[in-house]
Backbone as numpy.savetxt, mean C-alpha at the origin, in Angstrom:
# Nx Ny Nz CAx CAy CAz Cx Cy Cz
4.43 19.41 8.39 4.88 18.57 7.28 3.93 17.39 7.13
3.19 17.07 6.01 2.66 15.94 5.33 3.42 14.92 4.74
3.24 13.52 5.73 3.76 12.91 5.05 2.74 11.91 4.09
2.50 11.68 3.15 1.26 11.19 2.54 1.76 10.70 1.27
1.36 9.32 0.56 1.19 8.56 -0.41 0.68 9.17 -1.21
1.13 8.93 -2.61 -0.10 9.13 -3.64 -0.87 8.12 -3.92
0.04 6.98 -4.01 -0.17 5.61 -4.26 -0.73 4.61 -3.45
-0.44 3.71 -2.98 -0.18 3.10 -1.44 0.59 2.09 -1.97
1.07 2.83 -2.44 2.01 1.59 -2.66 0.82 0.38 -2.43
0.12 3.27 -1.51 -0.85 3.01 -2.48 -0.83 2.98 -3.77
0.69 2.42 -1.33 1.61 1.58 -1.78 1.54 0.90 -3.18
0.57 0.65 -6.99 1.79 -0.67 -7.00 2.99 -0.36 -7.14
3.59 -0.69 -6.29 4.93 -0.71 -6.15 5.53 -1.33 -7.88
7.08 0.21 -8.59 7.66 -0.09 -9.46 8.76 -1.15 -9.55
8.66 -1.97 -9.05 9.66 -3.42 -8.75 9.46 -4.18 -9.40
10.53 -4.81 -10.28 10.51 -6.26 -10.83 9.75 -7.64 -10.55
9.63 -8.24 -10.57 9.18 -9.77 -10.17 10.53 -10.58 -9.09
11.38 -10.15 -10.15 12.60 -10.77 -9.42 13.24 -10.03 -8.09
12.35 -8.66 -7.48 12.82 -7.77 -6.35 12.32 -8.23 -5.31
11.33 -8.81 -5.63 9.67 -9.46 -4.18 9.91 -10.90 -4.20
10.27 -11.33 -3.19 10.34 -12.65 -2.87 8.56 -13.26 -2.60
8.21 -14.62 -3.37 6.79 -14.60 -3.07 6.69 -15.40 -1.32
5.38 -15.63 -1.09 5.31 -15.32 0.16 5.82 -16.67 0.91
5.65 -18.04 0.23 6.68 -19.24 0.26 8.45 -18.76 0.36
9.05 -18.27 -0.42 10.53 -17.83 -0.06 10.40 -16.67 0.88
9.57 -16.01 1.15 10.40 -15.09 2.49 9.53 -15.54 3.48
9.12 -16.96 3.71 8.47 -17.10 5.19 7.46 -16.22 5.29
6.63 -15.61 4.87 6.03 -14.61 4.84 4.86 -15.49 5.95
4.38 -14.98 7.36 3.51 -15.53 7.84 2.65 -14.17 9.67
1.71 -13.53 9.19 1.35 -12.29 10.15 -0.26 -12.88 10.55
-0.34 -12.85 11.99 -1.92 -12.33 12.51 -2.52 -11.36 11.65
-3.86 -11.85 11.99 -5.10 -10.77 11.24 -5.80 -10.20 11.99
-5.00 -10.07 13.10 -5.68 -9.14 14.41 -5.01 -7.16 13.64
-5.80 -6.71 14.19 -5.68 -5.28 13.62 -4.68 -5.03 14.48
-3.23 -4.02 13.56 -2.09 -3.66 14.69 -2.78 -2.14 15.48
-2.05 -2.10 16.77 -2.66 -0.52 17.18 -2.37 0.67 16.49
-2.77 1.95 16.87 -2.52 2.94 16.21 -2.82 3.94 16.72
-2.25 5.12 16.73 -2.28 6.18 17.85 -3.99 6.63 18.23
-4.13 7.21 19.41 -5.15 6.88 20.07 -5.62 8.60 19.64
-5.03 9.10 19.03 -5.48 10.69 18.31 -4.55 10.64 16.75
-5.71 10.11 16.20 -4.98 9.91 14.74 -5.34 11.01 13.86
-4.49 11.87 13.46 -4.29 12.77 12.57 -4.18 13.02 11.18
-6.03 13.27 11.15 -6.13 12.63 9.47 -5.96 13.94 8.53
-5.40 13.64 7.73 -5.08 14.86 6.15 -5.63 14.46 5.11
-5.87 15.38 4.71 -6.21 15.28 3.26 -5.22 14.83 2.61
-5.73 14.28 1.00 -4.78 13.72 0.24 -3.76 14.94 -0.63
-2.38 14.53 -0.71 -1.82 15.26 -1.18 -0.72 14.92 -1.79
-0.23 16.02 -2.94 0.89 15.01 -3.84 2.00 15.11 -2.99
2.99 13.59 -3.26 3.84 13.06 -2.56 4.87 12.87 -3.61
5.99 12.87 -3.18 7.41 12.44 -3.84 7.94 11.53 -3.33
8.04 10.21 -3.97 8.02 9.02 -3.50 9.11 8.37 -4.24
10.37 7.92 -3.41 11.28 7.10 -4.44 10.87 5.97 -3.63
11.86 4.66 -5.00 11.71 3.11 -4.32 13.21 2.72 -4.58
13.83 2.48 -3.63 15.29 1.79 -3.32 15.22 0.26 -3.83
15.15 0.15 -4.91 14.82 -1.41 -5.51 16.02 -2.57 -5.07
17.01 -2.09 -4.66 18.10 -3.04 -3.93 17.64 -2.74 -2.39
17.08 -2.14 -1.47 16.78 -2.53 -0.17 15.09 -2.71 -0.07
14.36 -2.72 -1.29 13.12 -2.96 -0.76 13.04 -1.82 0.18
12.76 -0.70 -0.35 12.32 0.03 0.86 11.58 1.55 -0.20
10.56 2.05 0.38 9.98 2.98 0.10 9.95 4.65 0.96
10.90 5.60 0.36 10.64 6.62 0.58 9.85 7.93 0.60
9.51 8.76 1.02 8.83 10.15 0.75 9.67 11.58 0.75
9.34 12.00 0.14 9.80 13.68 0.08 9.72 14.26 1.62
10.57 14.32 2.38 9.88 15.16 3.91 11.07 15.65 4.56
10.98 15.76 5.95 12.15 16.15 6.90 12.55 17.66 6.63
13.64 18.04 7.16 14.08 19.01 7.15 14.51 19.62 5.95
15.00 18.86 4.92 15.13 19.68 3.34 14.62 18.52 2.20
12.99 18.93 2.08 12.55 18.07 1.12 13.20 18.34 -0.06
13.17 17.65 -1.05 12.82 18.57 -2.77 11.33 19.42 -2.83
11.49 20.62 -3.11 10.60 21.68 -3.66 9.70 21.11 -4.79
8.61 20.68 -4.89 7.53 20.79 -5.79 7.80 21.40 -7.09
8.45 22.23 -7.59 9.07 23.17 -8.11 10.27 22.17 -9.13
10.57 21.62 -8.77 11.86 20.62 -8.54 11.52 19.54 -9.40
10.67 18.88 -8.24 10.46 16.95 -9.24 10.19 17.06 -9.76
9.82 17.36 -10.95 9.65 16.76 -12.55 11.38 16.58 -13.14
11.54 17.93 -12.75 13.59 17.55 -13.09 14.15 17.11 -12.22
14.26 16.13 -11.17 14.52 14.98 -10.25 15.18 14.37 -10.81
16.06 13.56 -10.90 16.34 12.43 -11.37 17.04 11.46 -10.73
16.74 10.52 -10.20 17.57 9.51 -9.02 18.10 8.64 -10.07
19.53 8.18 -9.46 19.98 7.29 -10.12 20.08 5.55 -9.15
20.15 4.22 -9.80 20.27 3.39 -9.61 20.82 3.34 -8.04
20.33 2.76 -7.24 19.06 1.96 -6.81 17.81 2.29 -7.07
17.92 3.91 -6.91 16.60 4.91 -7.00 15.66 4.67 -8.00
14.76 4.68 -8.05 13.76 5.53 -9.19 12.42 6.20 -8.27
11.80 6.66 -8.99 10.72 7.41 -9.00 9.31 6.22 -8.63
8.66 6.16 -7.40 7.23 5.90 -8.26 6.25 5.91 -8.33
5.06 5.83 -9.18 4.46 6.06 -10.31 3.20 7.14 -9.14
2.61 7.76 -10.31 1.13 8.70 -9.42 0.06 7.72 -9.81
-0.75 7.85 -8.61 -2.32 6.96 -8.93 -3.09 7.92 -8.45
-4.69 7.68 -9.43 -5.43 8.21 -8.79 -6.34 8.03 -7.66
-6.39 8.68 -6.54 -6.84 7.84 -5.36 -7.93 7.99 -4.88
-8.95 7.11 -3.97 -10.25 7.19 -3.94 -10.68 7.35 -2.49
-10.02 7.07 -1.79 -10.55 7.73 -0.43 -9.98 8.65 -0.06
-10.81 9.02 1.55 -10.93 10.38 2.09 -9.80 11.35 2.11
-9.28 10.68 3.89 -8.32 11.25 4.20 -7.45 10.11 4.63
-5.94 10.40 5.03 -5.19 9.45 5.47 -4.65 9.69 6.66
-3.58 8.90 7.38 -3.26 9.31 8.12 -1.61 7.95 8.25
-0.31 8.79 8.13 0.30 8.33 8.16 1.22 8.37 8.99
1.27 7.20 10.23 2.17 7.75 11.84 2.87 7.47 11.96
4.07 6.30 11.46 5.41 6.02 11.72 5.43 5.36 10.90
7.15 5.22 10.74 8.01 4.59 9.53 8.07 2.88 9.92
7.74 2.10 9.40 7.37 0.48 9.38 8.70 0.10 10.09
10.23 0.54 10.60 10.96 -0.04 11.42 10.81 0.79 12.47
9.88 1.36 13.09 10.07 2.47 13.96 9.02 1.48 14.89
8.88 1.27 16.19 7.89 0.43 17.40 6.75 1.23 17.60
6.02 0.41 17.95 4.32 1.47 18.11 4.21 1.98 18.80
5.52 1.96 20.27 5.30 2.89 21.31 6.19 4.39 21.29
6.27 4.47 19.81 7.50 5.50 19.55 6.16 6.76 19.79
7.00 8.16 20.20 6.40 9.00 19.83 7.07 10.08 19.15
6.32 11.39 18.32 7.19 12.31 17.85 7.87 12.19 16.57
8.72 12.73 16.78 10.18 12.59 15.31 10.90 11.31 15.42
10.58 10.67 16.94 11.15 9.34 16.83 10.50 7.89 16.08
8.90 8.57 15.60 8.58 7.44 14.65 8.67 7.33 13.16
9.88 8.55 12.86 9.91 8.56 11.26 11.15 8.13 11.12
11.55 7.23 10.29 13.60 7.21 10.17 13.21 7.87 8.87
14.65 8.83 9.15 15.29 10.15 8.26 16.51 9.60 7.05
16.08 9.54 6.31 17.33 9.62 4.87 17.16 10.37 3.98
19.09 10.42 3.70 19.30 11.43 2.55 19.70 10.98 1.59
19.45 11.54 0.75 19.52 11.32 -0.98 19.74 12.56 -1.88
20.97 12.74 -2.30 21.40 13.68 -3.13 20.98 14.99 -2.53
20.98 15.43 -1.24 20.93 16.92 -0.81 19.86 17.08 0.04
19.17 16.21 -0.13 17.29 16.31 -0.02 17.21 15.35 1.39
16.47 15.11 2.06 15.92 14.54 3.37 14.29 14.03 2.65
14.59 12.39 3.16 13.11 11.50 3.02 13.09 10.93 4.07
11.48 10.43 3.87 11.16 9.64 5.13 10.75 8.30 4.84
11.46 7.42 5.88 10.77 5.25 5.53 9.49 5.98 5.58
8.61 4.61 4.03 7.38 5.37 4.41 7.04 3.55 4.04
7.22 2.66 3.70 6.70 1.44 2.91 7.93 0.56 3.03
8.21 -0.51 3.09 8.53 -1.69 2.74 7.67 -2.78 1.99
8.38 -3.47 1.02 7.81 -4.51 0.26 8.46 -5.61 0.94
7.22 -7.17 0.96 7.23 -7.93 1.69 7.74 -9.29 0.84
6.45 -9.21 0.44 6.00 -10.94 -0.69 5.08 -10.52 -1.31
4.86 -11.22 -2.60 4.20 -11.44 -3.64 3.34 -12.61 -3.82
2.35 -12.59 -3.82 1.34 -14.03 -3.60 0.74 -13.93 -5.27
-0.12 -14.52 -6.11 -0.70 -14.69 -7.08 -2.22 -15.60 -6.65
-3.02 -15.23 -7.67 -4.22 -15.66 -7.34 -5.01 -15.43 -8.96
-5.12 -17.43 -9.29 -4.79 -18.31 -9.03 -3.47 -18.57 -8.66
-3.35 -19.16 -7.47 -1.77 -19.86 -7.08 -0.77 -20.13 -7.85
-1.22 -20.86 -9.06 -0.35 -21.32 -9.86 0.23 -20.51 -10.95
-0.75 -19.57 -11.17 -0.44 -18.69 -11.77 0.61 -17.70 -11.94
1.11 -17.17 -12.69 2.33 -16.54 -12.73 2.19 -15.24 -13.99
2.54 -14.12 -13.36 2.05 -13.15 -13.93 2.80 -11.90 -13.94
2.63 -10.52 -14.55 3.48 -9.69 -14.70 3.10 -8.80 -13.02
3.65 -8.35 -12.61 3.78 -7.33 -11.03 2.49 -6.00 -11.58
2.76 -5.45 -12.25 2.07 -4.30 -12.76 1.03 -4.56 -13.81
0.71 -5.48 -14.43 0.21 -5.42 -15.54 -0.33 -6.91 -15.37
-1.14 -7.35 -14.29 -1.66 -8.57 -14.74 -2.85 -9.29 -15.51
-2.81 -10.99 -16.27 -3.65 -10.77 -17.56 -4.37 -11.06 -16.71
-5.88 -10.80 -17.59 -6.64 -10.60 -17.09 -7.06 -12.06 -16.52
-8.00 -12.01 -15.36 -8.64 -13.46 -14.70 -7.50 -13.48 -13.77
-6.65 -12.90 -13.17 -5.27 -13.12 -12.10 -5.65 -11.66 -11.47
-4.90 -11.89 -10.48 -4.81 -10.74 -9.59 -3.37 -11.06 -8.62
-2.89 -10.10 -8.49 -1.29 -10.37 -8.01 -1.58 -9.15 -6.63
-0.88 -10.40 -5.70 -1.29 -9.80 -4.16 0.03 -9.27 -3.44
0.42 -7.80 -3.30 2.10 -7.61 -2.61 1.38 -7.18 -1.27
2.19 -8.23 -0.08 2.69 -7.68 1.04 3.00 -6.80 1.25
2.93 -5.59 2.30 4.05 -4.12 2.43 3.59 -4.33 3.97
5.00 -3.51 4.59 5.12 -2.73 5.78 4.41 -1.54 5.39
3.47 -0.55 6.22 3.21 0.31 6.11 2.06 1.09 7.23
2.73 1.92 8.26 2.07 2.10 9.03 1.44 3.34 8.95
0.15 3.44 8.13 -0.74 4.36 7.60 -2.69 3.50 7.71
-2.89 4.57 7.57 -4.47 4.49 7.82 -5.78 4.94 6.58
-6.09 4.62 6.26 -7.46 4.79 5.38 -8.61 5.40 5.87
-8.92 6.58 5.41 -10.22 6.65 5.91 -11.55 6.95 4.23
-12.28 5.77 4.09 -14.00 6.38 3.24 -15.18 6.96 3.75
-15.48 7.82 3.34 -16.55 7.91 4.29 -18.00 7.66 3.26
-18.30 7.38 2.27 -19.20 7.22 1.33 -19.06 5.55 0.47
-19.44 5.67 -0.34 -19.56 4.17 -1.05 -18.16 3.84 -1.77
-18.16 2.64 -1.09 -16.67 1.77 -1.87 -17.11 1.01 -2.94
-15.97 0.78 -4.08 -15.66 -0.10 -4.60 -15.30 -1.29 -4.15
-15.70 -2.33 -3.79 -15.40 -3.77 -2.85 -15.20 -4.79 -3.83
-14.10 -5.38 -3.32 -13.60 -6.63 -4.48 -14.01 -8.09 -2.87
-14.54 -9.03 -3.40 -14.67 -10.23 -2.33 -13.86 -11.45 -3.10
-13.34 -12.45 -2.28 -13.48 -13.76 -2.73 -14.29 -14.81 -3.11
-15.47 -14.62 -2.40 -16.20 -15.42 -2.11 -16.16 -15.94 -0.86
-15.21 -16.06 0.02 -14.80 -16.95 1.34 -15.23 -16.14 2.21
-14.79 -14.78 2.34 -14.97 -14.13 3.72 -13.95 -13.17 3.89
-13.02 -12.88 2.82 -11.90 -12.16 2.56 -12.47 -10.41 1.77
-12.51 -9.29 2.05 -12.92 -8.37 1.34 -11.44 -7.56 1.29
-11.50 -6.66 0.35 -10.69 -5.78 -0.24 -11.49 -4.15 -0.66
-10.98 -3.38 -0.70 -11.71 -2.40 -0.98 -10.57 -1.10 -1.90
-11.30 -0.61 -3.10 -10.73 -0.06 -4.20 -9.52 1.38 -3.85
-8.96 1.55 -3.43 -8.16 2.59 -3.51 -7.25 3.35 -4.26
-7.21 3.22 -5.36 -6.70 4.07 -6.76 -6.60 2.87 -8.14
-7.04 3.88 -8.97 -6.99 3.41 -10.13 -6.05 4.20 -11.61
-5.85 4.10 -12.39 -4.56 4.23 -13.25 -5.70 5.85 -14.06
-6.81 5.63 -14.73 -7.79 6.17 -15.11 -8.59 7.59 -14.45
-8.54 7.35 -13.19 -9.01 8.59 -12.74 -10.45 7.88 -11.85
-11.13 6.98 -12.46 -12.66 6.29 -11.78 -12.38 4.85 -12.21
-13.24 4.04 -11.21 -13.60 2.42 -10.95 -14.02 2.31 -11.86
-13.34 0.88 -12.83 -14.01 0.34 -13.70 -14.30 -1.33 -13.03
-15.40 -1.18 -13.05 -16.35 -2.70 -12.36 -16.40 -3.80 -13.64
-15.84 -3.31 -14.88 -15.88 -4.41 -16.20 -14.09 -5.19 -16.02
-14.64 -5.95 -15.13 -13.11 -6.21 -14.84 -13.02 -8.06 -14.59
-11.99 -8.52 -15.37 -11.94 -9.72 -15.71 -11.18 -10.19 -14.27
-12.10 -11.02 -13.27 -11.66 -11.58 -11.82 -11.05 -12.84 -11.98
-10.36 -13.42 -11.47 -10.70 -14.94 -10.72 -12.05 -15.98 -10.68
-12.02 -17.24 -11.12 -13.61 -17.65 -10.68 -13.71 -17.56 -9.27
-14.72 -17.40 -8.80 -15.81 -17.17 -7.45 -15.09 -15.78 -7.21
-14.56 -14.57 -7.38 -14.33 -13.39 -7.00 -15.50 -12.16 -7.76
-16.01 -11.52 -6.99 -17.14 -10.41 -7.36 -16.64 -9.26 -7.01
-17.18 -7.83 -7.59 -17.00 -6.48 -7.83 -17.99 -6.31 -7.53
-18.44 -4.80 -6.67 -19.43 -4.26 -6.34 -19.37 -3.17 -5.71
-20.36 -2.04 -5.92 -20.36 -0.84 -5.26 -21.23 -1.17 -4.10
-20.72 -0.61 -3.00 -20.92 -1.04 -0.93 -21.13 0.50 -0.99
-22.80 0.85 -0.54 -23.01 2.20 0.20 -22.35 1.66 2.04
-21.41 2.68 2.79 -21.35 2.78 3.65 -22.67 3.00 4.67
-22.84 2.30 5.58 -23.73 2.99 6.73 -22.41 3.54 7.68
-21.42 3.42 7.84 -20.54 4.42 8.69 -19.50 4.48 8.03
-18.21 5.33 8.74 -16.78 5.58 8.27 -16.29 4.43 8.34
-16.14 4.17 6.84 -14.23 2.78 7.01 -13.06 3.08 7.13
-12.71 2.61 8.59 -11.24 3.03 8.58 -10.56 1.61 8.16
-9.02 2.16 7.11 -8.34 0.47 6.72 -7.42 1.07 7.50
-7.09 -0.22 8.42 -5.98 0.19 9.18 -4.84 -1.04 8.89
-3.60 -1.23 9.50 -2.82 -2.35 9.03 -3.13 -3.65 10.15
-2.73 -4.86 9.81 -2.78 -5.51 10.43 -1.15 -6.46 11.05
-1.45 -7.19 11.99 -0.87 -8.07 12.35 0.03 -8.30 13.80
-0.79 -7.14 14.38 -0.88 -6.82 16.32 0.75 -6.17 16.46
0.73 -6.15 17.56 2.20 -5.63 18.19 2.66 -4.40 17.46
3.82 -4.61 16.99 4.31 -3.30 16.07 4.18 -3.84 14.70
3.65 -4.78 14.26 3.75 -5.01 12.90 2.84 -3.53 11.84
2.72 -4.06 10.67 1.55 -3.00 9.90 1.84 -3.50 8.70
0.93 -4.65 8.69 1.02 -5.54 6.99 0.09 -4.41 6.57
-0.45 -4.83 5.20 -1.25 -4.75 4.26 -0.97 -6.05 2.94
-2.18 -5.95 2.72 -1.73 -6.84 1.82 -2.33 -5.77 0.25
-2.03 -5.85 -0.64 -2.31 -4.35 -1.60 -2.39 -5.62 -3.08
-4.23 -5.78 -3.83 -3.89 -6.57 -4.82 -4.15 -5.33 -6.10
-3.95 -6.13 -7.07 -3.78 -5.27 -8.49 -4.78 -6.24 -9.78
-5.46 -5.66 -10.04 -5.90 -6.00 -11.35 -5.51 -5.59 -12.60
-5.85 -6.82 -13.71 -5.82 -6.16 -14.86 -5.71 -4.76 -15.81
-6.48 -4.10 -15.02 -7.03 -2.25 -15.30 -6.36 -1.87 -14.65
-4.71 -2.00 -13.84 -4.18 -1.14 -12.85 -4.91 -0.50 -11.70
-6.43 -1.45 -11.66 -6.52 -0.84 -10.15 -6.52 -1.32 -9.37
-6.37 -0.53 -7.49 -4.93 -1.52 -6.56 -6.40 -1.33 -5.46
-5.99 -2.30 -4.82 -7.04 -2.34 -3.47 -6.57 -2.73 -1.93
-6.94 -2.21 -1.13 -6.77 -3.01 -0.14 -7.20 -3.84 0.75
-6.90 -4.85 1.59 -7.60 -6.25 2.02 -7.88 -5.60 3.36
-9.39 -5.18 3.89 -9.82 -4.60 4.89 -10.26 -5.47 5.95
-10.68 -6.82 5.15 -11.44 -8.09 6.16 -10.37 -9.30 5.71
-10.03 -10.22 6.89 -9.68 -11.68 6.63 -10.63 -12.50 7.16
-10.90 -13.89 6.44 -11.61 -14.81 7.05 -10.73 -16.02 7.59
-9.43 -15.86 7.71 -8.67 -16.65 8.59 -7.86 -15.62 9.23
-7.67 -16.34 10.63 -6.69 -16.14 12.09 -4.85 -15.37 11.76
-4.74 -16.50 10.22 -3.14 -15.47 9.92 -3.57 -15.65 8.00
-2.42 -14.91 8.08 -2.23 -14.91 6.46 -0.34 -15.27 6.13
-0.15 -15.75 5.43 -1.71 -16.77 4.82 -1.95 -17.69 5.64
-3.46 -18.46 4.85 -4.26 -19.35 5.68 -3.44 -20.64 5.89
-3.68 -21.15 7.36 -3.26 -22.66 7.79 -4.18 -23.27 6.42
């Protein structure tokens, strides 16, 4: 059984403004030390996923376990309230690798690192939690999915999964020492005509080796931090140039 994102939430997450507490109201505060991760990581190819979002528990499911929904099936799915559906992206790296459910401890092994729920007949797996919502500019205030352009809207998630590129990224920087790197876009390919932040740059990065994005924030944690542009495309924050996030 594959358990695998389409999105990443790749984890943007279909949630309101008013579902994500920003990162001031939920205390939001993690190390930028890399969390561990199994010492034989089991990478897959990408593959389509059935993904609901529990918009009253903040929590992100997958199609899996012992009686998924059939492929066959989801398009005539239909979850009702808390539930919905969400969305497909198109995605840009390799392979993934996704090893336990974000309340499950890093020393779990087996079937004991997925928690199991049911939903209307079917068996899913925790695959994501949503954290906080940051904005950039700060002051700024903007739509979750659709931000104007010159903003970029930054969601927190639990998510204990792995990235692997093995060829040239799309790289978004700050300027400071902070990098991000492109992982699906709404379109199908990177569009680099993209209205940033002042001091933030776009650029295609030939690899000299494999990037693995792994989560951060030591122990059993597994942040990510996942931003969104204008053009619906989502990235993830691979480098910090401060000790926690957010910065002292």
């Amino acid at each position: 059984m594959r358990y695998i994102s389409v999105w990443v939430i790749l984890p943007w997450l279909l949630i309101s403004a008013c579902g994500i507490p920003t990162v001031e109201k939920a205390g939001l505060k993690f190390s930028t030390e890399l969390s561990p991760v199994p010492a034989e990581m089991v990478w897959q190819d990408i593959e389509f996923a059935k993904e609901l979002i529990n918009q009253s528990k903040q929590l992100v499911v997958v199609s899996g376990g012992d009686n998924p929904v059939p492929l066959d099936e989801w398009d005539a799915f239909t979850p009702g309230f808390p539930w919905k559906k969400n969305i497909d992206r198109n995605l840009l790296f390799d392979k993934t690798c996704f090893y336990r459910s974000p309340d499950r401890p890093a020393d779990c092994s087996g079937a004991d690192c997925l928690s199991f729920h049911e939903y209307k007949g079917y068996t899913w797996v925790a695959l994501a939690e949503p954290v906080a919502v940051a904005f950039v500019p700060e002051d700024e205030k903007t739509d979750l999915l659709h931000p104007d352009p010159g903003t970029l809207v930054i969601k927190t998630i639990r998510k204990c999964q792995a990235l692997m590129y093995t060829d040239s990224i799309c790289q978004l920087s700050d300027g400071v020492g902070n990098l991000y790197v492109m992982h699906a876009t709404e379109t199908g390919e990177p569009d680099l005509d993209v209205t940033l932040p002042a001091g933030w740059s776009i650029s295609w990065v030939q690899l000299a080796d494999t990037l693995i994005v792994s989560p951060f924030g030591g122990g059993d944690h597994c942040y990510f931090n996942i931003l969104g542009d204008h053009l619906g495309q989502g990235y993830h924050q691979y480098r910090f140039a401060d000790a926690f996030y957010p910065a002292d």
